[in-house]
Coordinates of C-alpha atoms in Angstrom, one line a residue:
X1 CA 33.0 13.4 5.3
X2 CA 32.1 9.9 4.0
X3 CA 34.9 10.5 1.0
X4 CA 37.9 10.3 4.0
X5 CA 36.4 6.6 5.2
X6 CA 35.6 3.8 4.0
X7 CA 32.9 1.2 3.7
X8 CA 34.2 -0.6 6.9
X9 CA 33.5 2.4 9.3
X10 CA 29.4 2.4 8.0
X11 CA 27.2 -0.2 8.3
X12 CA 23.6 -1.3 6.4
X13 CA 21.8 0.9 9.4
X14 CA 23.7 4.0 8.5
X15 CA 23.0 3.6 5.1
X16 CA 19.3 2.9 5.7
X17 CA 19.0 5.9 8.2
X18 CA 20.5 8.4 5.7
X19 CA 17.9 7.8 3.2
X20 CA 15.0 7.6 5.5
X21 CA 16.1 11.5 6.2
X22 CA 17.5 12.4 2.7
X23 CA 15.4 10.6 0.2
X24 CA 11.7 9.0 1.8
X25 CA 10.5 12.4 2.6
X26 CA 10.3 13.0 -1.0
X27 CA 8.0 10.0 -1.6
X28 CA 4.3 9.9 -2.0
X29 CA 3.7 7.1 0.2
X30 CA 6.5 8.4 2.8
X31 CA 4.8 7.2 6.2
X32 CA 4.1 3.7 5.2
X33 CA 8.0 3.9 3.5
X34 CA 8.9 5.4 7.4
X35 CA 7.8 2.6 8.8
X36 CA 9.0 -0.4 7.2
X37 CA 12.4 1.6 7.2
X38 CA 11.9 1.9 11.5
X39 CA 11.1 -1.9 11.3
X40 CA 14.5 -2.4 9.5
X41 CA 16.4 -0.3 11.7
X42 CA 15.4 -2.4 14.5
X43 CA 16.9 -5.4 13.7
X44 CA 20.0 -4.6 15.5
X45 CA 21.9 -7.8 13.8
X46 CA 21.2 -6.4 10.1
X47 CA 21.7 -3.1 10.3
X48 CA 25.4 -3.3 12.7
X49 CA 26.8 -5.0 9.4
X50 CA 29.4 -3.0 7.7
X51 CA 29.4 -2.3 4.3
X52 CA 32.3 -4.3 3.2
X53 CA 30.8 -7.5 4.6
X54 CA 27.7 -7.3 3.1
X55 CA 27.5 -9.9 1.4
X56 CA 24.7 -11.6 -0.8
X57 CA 24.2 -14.2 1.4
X58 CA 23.7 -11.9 4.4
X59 CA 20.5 -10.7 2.2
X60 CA 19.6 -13.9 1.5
X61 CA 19.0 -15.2 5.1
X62 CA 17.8 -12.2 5.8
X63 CA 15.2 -12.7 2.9
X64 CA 14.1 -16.5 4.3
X65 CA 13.9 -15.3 7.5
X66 CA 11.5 -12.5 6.3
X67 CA 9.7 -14.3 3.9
X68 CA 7.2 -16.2 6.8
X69 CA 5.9 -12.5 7.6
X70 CA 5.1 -12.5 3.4
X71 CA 6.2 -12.3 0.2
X72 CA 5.0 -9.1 -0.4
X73 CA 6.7 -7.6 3.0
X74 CA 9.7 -9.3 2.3
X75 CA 9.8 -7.8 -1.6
X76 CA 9.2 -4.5 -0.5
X77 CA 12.4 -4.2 2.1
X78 CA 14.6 -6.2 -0.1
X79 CA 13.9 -3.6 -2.8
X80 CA 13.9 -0.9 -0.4
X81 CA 17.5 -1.7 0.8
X82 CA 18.5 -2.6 -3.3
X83 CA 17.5 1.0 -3.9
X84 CA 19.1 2.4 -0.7
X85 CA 22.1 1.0 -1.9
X86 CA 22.0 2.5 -5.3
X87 CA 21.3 5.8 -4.2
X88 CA 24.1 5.7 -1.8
X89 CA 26.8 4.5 -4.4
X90 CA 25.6 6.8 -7.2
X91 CA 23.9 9.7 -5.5
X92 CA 26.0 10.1 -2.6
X93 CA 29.3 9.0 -4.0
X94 CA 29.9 6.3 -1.4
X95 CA 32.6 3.5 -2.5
X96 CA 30.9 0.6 -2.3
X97 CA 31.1 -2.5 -4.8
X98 CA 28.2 -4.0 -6.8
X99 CA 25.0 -4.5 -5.1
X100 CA 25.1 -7.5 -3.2
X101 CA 20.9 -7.4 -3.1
X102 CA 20.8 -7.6 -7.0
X103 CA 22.2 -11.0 -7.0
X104 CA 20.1 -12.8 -5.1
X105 CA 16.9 -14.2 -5.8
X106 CA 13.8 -12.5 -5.5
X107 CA 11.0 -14.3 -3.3
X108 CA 8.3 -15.1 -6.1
X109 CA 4.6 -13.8 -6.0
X110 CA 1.3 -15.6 -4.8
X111 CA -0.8 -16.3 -6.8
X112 CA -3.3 -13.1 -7.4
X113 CA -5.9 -12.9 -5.0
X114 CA -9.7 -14.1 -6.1
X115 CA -11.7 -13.4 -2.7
X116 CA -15.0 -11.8 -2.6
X117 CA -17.6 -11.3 -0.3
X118 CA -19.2 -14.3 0.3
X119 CA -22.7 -14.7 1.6
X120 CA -23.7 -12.8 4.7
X121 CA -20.5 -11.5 5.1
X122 CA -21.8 -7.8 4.0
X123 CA -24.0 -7.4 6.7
X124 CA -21.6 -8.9 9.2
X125 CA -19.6 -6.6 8.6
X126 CA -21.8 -3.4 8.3
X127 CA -23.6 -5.1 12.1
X128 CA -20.2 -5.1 13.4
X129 CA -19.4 -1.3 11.8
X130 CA -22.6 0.1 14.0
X131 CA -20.8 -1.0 17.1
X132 CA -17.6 0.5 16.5
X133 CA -16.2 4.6 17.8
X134 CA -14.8 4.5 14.2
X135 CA -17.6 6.8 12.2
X136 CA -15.5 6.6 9.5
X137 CA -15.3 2.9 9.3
X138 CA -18.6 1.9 7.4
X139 CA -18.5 4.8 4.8
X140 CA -14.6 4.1 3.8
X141 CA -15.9 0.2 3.3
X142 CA -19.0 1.6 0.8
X143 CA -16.7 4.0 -1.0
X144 CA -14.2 1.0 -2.0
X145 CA -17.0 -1.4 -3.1
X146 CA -18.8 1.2 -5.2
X147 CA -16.0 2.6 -6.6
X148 CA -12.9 0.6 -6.3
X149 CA -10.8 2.9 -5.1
X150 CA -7.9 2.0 -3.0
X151 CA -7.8 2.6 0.8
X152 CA -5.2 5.0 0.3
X153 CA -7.0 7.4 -2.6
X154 CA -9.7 7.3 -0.3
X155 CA -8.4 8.2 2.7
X156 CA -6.4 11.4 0.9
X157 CA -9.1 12.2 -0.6
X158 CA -9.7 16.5 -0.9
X159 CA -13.5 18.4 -1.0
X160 CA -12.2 20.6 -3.4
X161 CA -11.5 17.6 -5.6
X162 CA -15.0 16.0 -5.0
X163 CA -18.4 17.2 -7.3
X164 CA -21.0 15.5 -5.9
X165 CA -23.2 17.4 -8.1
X166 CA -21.2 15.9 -11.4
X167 CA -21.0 12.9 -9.6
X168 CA -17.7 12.7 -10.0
X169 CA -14.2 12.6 -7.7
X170 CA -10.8 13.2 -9.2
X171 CA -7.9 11.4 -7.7
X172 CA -4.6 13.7 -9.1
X173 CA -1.8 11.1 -8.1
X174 CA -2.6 7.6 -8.4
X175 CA -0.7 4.5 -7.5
X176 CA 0.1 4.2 -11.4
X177 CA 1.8 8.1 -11.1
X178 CA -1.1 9.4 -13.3
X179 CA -4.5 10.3 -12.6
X180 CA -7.9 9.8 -13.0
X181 CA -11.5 10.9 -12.7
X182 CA -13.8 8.0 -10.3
X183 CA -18.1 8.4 -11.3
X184 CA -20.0 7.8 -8.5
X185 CA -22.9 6.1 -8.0
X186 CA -25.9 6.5 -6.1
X187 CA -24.6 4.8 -2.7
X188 CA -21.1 6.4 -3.0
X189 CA -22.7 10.3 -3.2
X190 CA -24.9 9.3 -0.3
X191 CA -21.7 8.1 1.8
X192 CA -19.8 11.0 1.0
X193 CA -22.7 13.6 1.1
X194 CA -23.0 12.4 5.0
X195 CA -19.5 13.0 5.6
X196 CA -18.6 15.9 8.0
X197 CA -17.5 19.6 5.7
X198 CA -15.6 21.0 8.1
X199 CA -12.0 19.8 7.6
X200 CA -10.1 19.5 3.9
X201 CA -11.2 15.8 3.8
X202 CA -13.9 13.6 3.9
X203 CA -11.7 11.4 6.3
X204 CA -9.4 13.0 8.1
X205 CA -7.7 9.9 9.4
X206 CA -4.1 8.5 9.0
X207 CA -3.5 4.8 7.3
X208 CA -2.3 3.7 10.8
X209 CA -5.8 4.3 12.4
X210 CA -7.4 3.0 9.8
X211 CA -5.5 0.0 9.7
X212 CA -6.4 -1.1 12.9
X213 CA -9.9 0.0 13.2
X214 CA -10.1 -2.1 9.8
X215 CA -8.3 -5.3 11.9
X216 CA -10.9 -4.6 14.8
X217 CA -13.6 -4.7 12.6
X218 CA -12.6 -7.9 10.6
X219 CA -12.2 -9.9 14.2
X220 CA -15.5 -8.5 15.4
X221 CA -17.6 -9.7 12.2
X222 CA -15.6 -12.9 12.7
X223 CA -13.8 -13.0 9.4
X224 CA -10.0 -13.5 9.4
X225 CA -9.3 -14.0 5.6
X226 CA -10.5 -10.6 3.8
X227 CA -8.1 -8.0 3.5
X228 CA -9.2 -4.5 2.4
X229 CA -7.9 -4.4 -0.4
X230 CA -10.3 -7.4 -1.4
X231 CA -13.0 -4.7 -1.6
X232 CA -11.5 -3.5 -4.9
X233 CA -11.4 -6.9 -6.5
X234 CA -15.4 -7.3 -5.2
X235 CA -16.2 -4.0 -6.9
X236 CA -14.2 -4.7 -9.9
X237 CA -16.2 -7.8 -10.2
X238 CA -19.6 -6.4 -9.4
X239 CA -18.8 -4.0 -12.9
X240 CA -18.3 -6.9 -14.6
X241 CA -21.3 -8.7 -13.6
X242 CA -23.5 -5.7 -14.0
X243 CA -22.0 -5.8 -18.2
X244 CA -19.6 -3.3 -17.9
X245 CA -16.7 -3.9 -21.0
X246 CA -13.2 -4.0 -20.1
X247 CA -12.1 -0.5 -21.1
X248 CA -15.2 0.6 -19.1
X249 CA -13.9 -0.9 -16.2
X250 CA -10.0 0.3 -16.7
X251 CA -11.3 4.0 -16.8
X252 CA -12.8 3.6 -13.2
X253 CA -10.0 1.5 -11.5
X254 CA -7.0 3.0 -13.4
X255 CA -5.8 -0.5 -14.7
X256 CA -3.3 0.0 -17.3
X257 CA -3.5 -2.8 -19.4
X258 CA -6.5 -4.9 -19.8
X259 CA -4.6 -8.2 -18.7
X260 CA -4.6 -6.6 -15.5
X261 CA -8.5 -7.4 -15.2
X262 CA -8.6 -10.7 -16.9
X263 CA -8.4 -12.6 -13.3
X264 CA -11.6 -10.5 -12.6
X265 CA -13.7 -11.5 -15.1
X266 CA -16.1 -14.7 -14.4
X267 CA -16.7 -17.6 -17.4

């Protein structure tokens, strides 16, 4: 049992393999948790540091090293391992001292993204759609522009959840924890009308595959600088071009506060 050793005889990979069995299962977004945890674990230099050496400064190259990958990537394992830690000296009742990750300093975020579709770029992309094995490409694209979902709430989301008769699709879990009911317009119960009834979901793909086929698509329009999740800030700003007010626009995309749109608006 862990209570008969001590921090020497367990290093930052047993820690970090313990809660990808014990506690990421629990998690909504447990795959894409799975595999920045299996990226982690393959850094054999990290993760064959015992716990009594781990020292702040060992997070902190680590943390300059991952940074060039991103700021966001690197935020997201330095917090992972921060809450790894926790859990391990509070929930498991492992000895181990302060944690070393919650003294160093955080990367800081970009600045928010502003990128839309620029001119042509729609139908470069929709061109290169036709050509791809991916039927579910082009109609995941359409869905995020005319509603601003996220990839993810698309991608899980349930028939029986869907009214295309009320126009309407409910999303029970959001990123925010809470839910919320999406309208749809014309275009979006067209694209989701097509989509096949046989399975529980109008896209029964995993974020993986859709990741890539999303990477294939952007290098085969030729556009290297639009992430997906650029969609949502174009149809956040196509709202507020066509006059919708603020709290309008929270209701659909499940904003919290209405700072959170002030980048999208357009003076």
């Amino acid at each position: 049992q862990w209570q008969e050793k001590t921090p020497s005889q367990y290093t930052i990979g047993n820690m970090l393999s313990r809660y990808l069995d014990i506690v990421t299962p629990t998690k909504r977004g447990r795959e894409q948790e799975e595999r920045r945890l299996q990226r982690l674990l393959r850094d054999k230099q990290l993760m064959s540091i015992c716990l009594d050496k781990a020292r702040p400064c060992i997070f902190a190259d680590f943390r300059d090293h991952r940074i060039k990958d991103g700021v966001r990537a690197c935020q997201y394992d330095l917090v992972l391992m921060r809450h790894a830690w926790n859990i391990a000296k509070i929930e498991w009742g492992w000895p181990l001292p302060d944690n070393p990750i919650s003294l160093i300093r955080m990367p800081k975020n970009n600045p928010p993204r502003e990128r839309r579709l620029r001119d042509g770029e729609f139908e470069r992309l929709k061109v290169a759609a036709e050509k791809s094995r991916s039927w579910y490409l082009w109609p995941v694209v359409v869905l995020a522009i005319e509603t601003a979902m996220r990839r993810g709430e698309i991608l899980e989301l349930s028939w029986e959840h869907i009214d295309l008769d009320k126009r309407t699709v409910f999303l029970p879990l959001t990123k925010n924890g809470s839910s919320r009911w999406v309208p749809l317009n014309d275009k979006a119960v067209a694209t989701l009308s097509k989509a096949p009834k046989d399975t529980d979901r109008p896209f029964p793909v995993t974020d993986v595959a859709f990741r890539q086929a999303w990477d294939r698509l952007r290098t085969r329009a030729n556009i290297t600088d639009l992430t997906f999740h650029d969609l949502r800030h174009e149809a956040i700003s196509r709202m507020f071009d066509n006059g919708m007010k603020i709290h309008e626009v929270m209701a659909v995309s499940g904003h919290r506060t209405a700072s959170q749109l002030f980048r999208y608006v357009q003076v």
